[in-house]
Amino acid sequence: MHNRPHASGNSVASTRLVSRQRRPRGTEVPLGKVTVGGKRIVVIAGPCAVESRRQMFAVGRVVKKAGAHAVRGGSFKPRTSPYSFRGLGEKALRILKEVRDACGLAVVTEVVSLSELPMVLNYADVLQIGSRNMQNFALLEEVGKTGRPVLLKRGMMATIEEFLLSVEYILSQGNDKVILCERGIRTFERYTRNTLDISAVPLLKRLTHLPVIVDPSHGTGVRELVPAVSKASIAAGADGLLIEVHPNPDKALSDGFQSLAPHEFTALMKDLALIARAVGRSL
Amino acid sequence: MHNRPHASGNSVASTRLVSRQRRPRGTEVPLGKVTVGGKRIVVIAGPCAVESRRQMFAVGRVVKKAGAHAVRGGSFKPRTSPYSFRGLGEKALRILKEVRDACGLAVVTEVVSLSELPMVLNYADVLQIGSRNMQNFALLEEVGKTGRPVLLKRGMMATIEEFLLSVEYILSQGNDKVILCERGIRTFERYTRNTLDISAVPLLKRLTHLPVIVDPSHGTGVRELVPAVSKASIAAGADGLLIEVHPNPDKALSDGFQSLAPHEFTALMKDLALIARAVGRSL
Amino acid sequence: MHNRPHASGNSVASTRLVSRQRRPRGTEVPLGKVTVGGKRIVVIAGPCAVESRRQMFAVGRVVKKAGAHAVRGGSFKPRTSPYSFRGLGEKALRILKEVRDACGLAVVTEVVSLSELPMVLNYADVLQIGSRNMQNFALLEEVGKTGRPVLLKRGMMATIEEFLLSVEYILSQGNDKVILCERGIRTFERYTRNTLDISAVPLLKRLTHLPVIVDPSHGTGVRELVPAVSKASIAAGADGLLIEVHPNPDKALSDGFQSLAPHEFTALMKDLALIARAVGRSL
Amino acid sequence: MHNRPHASGNSVASTRLVSRQRRPRGTEVPLGKVTVGGKRIVVIAGPCAVESRRQMFAVGRVVKKAGAHAVRGGSFKPRTSPYSFRGLGEKALRILKEVRDACGLAVVTEVVSLSELPMVLNYADVLQIGSRNMQNFALLEEVGKTGRPVLLKRGMMATIEEFLLSVEYILSQGNDKVILCERGIRTFERYTRNTLDISAVPLLKRLTHLPVIVDPSHGTGVRELVPAVSKASIAAGADGLLIEVHPNPDKALSDGFQSLAPHEFTALMKDLALIARAVGRSL
């Protein structure tokens, strides 16, 4: 009947590399031509998985026009079932690069394991580490060594403390270009896929010097809830959003039920600009 | 190995009294001179417990000046331990009434059990049912019979579906003046007291015709996080907030660590007005 | 960012009435002609709700023959939905008393609210407080005042610490005849209705001097899992079991999917006797 | 507001390789000279981490004498913090092999990432995949290809359904020598490190044809609770146990608070033999 360890209080020890005390003004992480963590709110948008050149160009043009700064799309998909669609691999990476060049959008894509890391480095501006890999420590250290910006998603079962210790694995390799992403935690609720932890946004901003973004698509799992939660995230102080957009959500190979259609995304961007201004920022 | 029942999909059955389909334009519930559920954002503020006339007048004047519409304060406190402070009882109710008359604020206070319901009816504009009583069905039916506005808090481990069925107990007695309150659910996280479920706001607004407010004080349990989460709630579509304010939080008899000091509350109200405007509403 | 309070370590403070340190040899609570908390394992069996005299006599005869010590059955049912069957009320209580007299079984039945407590006292040997009422503090104090044995179920969202503080409400009224019941907590798992916390059994036995029983029917919500979890509970040191049995589970008005049929219960009792012997006890 | 997918009912589809319907009599997996999944209960014991030859020989002799069938010990430790002890690497593996040869115990040790898999294959009888790697799909497929017996731990916040889909990754590579291990899930409870899901044992035995063991050390995180939960696991139908034993728990480099001392383990084995007999098995 021992006490369980828990968070140590008012702040993260300043001996930790992630601690806000080590860099009170905060860190800005490059995302193509902009940075995350400054006055500007950044938006990364795109489908769960890259399915075809046609799909990605359709998305890229729409989200660029609506004001997004980067495009996302899975090339290698970690799937709960071995029988699900697992991504187009390098073909997807090449498509992403084409979209980047044609539309002027940075590319964010997930690295699933060590073996494809060198390949992904050839194409991605930002390396995403997904929530299932938040404690894949070997992978964290390797992306740390690359020096490339990293978008690290909180595990769906991870405490804030564990999330920050995973960040420490990356920082301890000399790479401080890390974007933190809240994407919802697992609870007993059934209307939603996860429960987005909105308080994680101001908490992470206080404890660390790193930028914090929110993924409202996985965080709720419900398309109709994405706009409200996106607005809430910016109001809570998030530095950006990662939003699933698909040209035809009902035909998506994965996660269509939580993806916005192009017109929904465009309308949301206008609303977000108003919220950004209300908190002294711009989109 | 039976399937577990879960939420039935896109909407609550229209046979339920709470269903949005039964009243698409929504219900406005009276709160003193204003209503909850219309264009105006309402704010209910005050300490966890009524401690003294002096304390309550100090709070009342400050929150009124800052723009709050109602004062809250516990008269009978449901406490986890029988050895904790349990409230001043009717003395507290009399103080609340004096503050109402002097400051022009509506009074919201909790009914803990059937036995003091008649007494509370003499003093309160709105009857609060706390999260521990969300499934005290006898109490729900009795407050339903009174016809008085009710503020029902979601249980800390209740699904949205269970929350809505508890609302049905009140509505089925002919009382549709119910304000729903999201106040955080229990998870494994330890930096915060509860995890505020921000997606519950747009979800409840879609499923029901009732107004929805948020309690960021219990929802986070951390004073420093209250402003960000309050702003997020309004951005997500909440109709109001229930905020703990104490003239001297560090000396509060309960919940001081999550209460705002007067100057913090005043500053927050200015920020909230900006967010309200950004979503087409006013404070 | 304050620390969250949590359990205080190796033991419950000896100033608490529930503490094992106050009565190292443990407390035995009367259940009709036997006691709970001694060498004997006790079994309380019966349907979720009393539906008819015929049903209850059928159950009573079967469970008595199989070796059960008490019969259970709901007279007033707390239901999540106001539109569900809520019990036969005093008629059910009269049936339970007849079964007791005819079969020689003690009667355990739930008290749902203060208003029917006097009536239930006329019929019940043990007052059950259900998990939704674990923090109905007014009710806890009143059953404490009666001096009647109480079976208190852990709330589905309650920590062990909160459970023990609720027990303190009863003990502080001078009534130490309290049986603790683990009945599963709410988690994200979907194959089962709740997750039975088996470690709560040895933990409660160490921290308190009170007897501990397990409800495997609600704890799993799945008939096929009840036998294994019942055996596990006795092996873990439980003093007894509360098992749902229905003469025709598929036609039960409530909880049929988790009720054992008579022949299943009879077979289980034989297996339980073997486990009881293996841990130095008898059934 | 879509329905969330959930478990599909009474059984796992027979098209899945893991389904009990594909092999009703069950699978026995080799563990050195014995098998897991037959009449015999198997016990794997040892420290969290291999710290020295002296430590491991002390443990090996004690657990062998007490009746254990295999020794465990971490060579590469996945640690939440990059600043914690991470294991002795190949030196630890060599020590484990010496203990195996000297004591006649099979060796179970964890594979943390793809890079050290070839090395671990030179030393281990059974490859353990830890709970943080339950969804490291690349690693699952690689251990599947080796054909070596695998001990797969359930993730600390994985549903049974997700656990079984991860198993499918291994089976789909032609390796059906998989031992399932329940090790506790994360909940809100604070007296214990995790909440051991005892119902997972009979549930997994019904749904799959694979052997199921329990890790009561991580499952509770509390040394004093390990004996009771071990007995419960065998009574519930588990095919074996994975127990942390350390020659001097208070000086262990990791997890000492949940490790049994040698005399505690020896006493437990005697009690387990009695429970095994009560359920028609032997130790």
PDB file of N, CA and C in Angstrom, chain C residues 4 7 17 21 47 49 53 55 82 102-103 124 151 163 192 203 262 266 272:
ATOM      1  N   ARG C   4      -2.511  16.873  -6.479  1.00  0.00           N
ATOM      2  CA  ARG C   4      -3.824  16.324  -6.150  1.00  0.00           C
ATOM      3  C   ARG C   4      -3.697  15.507  -4.879  1.00  0.00           C
ATOM      4  N   ALA C   7      -4.332   8.895  -1.658  1.00  0.00           N
ATOM      5  CA  ALA C   7      -4.357   8.042  -0.476  1.00  0.00           C
ATOM      6  C   ALA C   7      -3.066   8.188   0.318  1.00  0.00           C
ATOM      7  N   LEU C  17     -12.629   5.508  12.251  1.00  0.00           N
ATOM      8  CA  LEU C  17     -13.349   4.409  12.891  1.00  0.00           C
ATOM      9  C   LEU C  17     -13.222   3.112  12.108  1.00  0.00           C
ATOM     10  N   GLN C  21      -6.496  -0.944  12.407  1.00  0.00           N
ATOM     11  CA  GLN C  21      -5.727  -0.794  13.651  1.00  0.00           C
ATOM     12  C   GLN C  21      -6.619  -0.690  14.889  1.00  0.00           C
ATOM     13  N   PRO C  47     -32.728 -12.535  -7.507  1.00  0.00           N
ATOM     14  CA  PRO C  47     -32.848 -11.750  -8.743  1.00  0.00           C
ATOM     15  C   PRO C  47     -32.556 -10.272  -8.503  1.00  0.00           C
ATOM     16  N   ALA C  49     -34.571  -7.841  -9.383  1.00  0.00           N
ATOM     17  CA  ALA C  49     -35.810  -7.268  -8.855  1.00  0.00           C
ATOM     18  C   ALA C  49     -36.800  -8.363  -8.486  1.00  0.00           C
ATOM     19  N   ARG C  53     -44.446 -13.416  -6.454  1.00  0.00           N
ATOM     20  CA  ARG C  53     -44.279 -14.409  -5.375  1.00  0.00           C
ATOM     21  C   ARG C  53     -43.733 -15.713  -5.957  1.00  0.00           C
ATOM     22  N   GLN C  55     -41.945 -16.239  -8.647  1.00  0.00           N
ATOM     23  CA  GLN C  55     -40.523 -16.123  -8.988  1.00  0.00           C
ATOM     24  C   GLN C  55     -39.657 -16.221  -7.735  1.00  0.00           C
ATOM     25  N   PRO C  82     -36.125   7.062 -16.313  1.00  0.00           N
ATOM     26  CA  PRO C  82     -37.390   7.107 -15.577  1.00  0.00           C
ATOM     27  C   PRO C  82     -38.454   6.222 -16.204  1.00  0.00           C
ATOM     28  N   ALA C 102     -40.408 -18.970   4.949  1.00  0.00           N
ATOM     29  CA  ALA C 102     -40.603 -20.310   4.386  1.00  0.00           C
ATOM     30  C   ALA C 102     -39.285 -21.048   4.171  1.00  0.00           C
ATOM     31  N   CYS C 103     -38.246 -20.315   3.763  1.00  0.00           N
ATOM     32  CA  CYS C 103     -37.002 -20.979   3.352  1.00  0.00           C
ATOM     33  C   CYS C 103     -35.869 -20.873   4.383  1.00  0.00           C
ATOM     34  N   ALA C 124     -36.432  -6.017   6.267  1.00  0.00           N
ATOM     35  CA  ALA C 124     -35.089  -6.446   5.860  1.00  0.00           C
ATOM     36  C   ALA C 124     -34.183  -6.784   7.041  1.00  0.00           C
ATOM     37  N   LEU C 151     -25.253  -3.233   4.019  1.00  0.00           N
ATOM     38  CA  LEU C 151     -24.364  -3.703   2.959  1.00  0.00           C
ATOM     39  C   LEU C 151     -24.134  -2.497   2.051  1.00  0.00           C
ATOM     40  N   PHE C 163     -14.670   5.493  -0.808  1.00  0.00           N
ATOM     41  CA  PHE C 163     -15.515   4.419  -0.292  1.00  0.00           C
ATOM     42  C   PHE C 163     -15.390   4.371   1.241  1.00  0.00           C
ATOM     43  N   THR C 192     -17.188  -6.050 -21.054  1.00  0.00           N
ATOM     44  CA  THR C 192     -17.801  -6.194 -19.741  1.00  0.00           C
ATOM     45  C   THR C 192     -18.519  -4.906 -19.353  1.00  0.00           C
ATOM     46  N   LEU C 203      -7.036  -5.357  -0.336  1.00  0.00           N
ATOM     47  CA  LEU C 203      -6.731  -3.995   0.126  1.00  0.00           C
ATOM     48  C   LEU C 203      -7.702  -3.579   1.230  1.00  0.00           C
ATOM     49  N   PRO C 262     -30.822 -21.323 -12.228  1.00  0.00           N
ATOM     50  CA  PRO C 262     -30.685 -22.142 -11.009  1.00  0.00           C
ATOM     51  C   PRO C 262     -29.618 -23.231 -11.117  1.00  0.00           C
ATOM     52  N   THR C 266     -26.254 -23.691  -8.739  1.00  0.00           N
ATOM     53  CA  THR C 266     -26.016 -24.910  -7.950  1.00  0.00           C
ATOM     54  C   THR C 266     -24.633 -25.498  -8.248  1.00  0.00           C
ATOM     55  N   LEU C 272     -17.304 -23.475  -5.459  1.00  0.00           N
ATOM     56  CA  LEU C 272     -16.879 -22.506  -4.446  1.00  0.00           C
ATOM     57  C   LEU C 272     -16.466 -23.195  -3.147  1.00  0.00           C
TER      58      LEU C 272
END
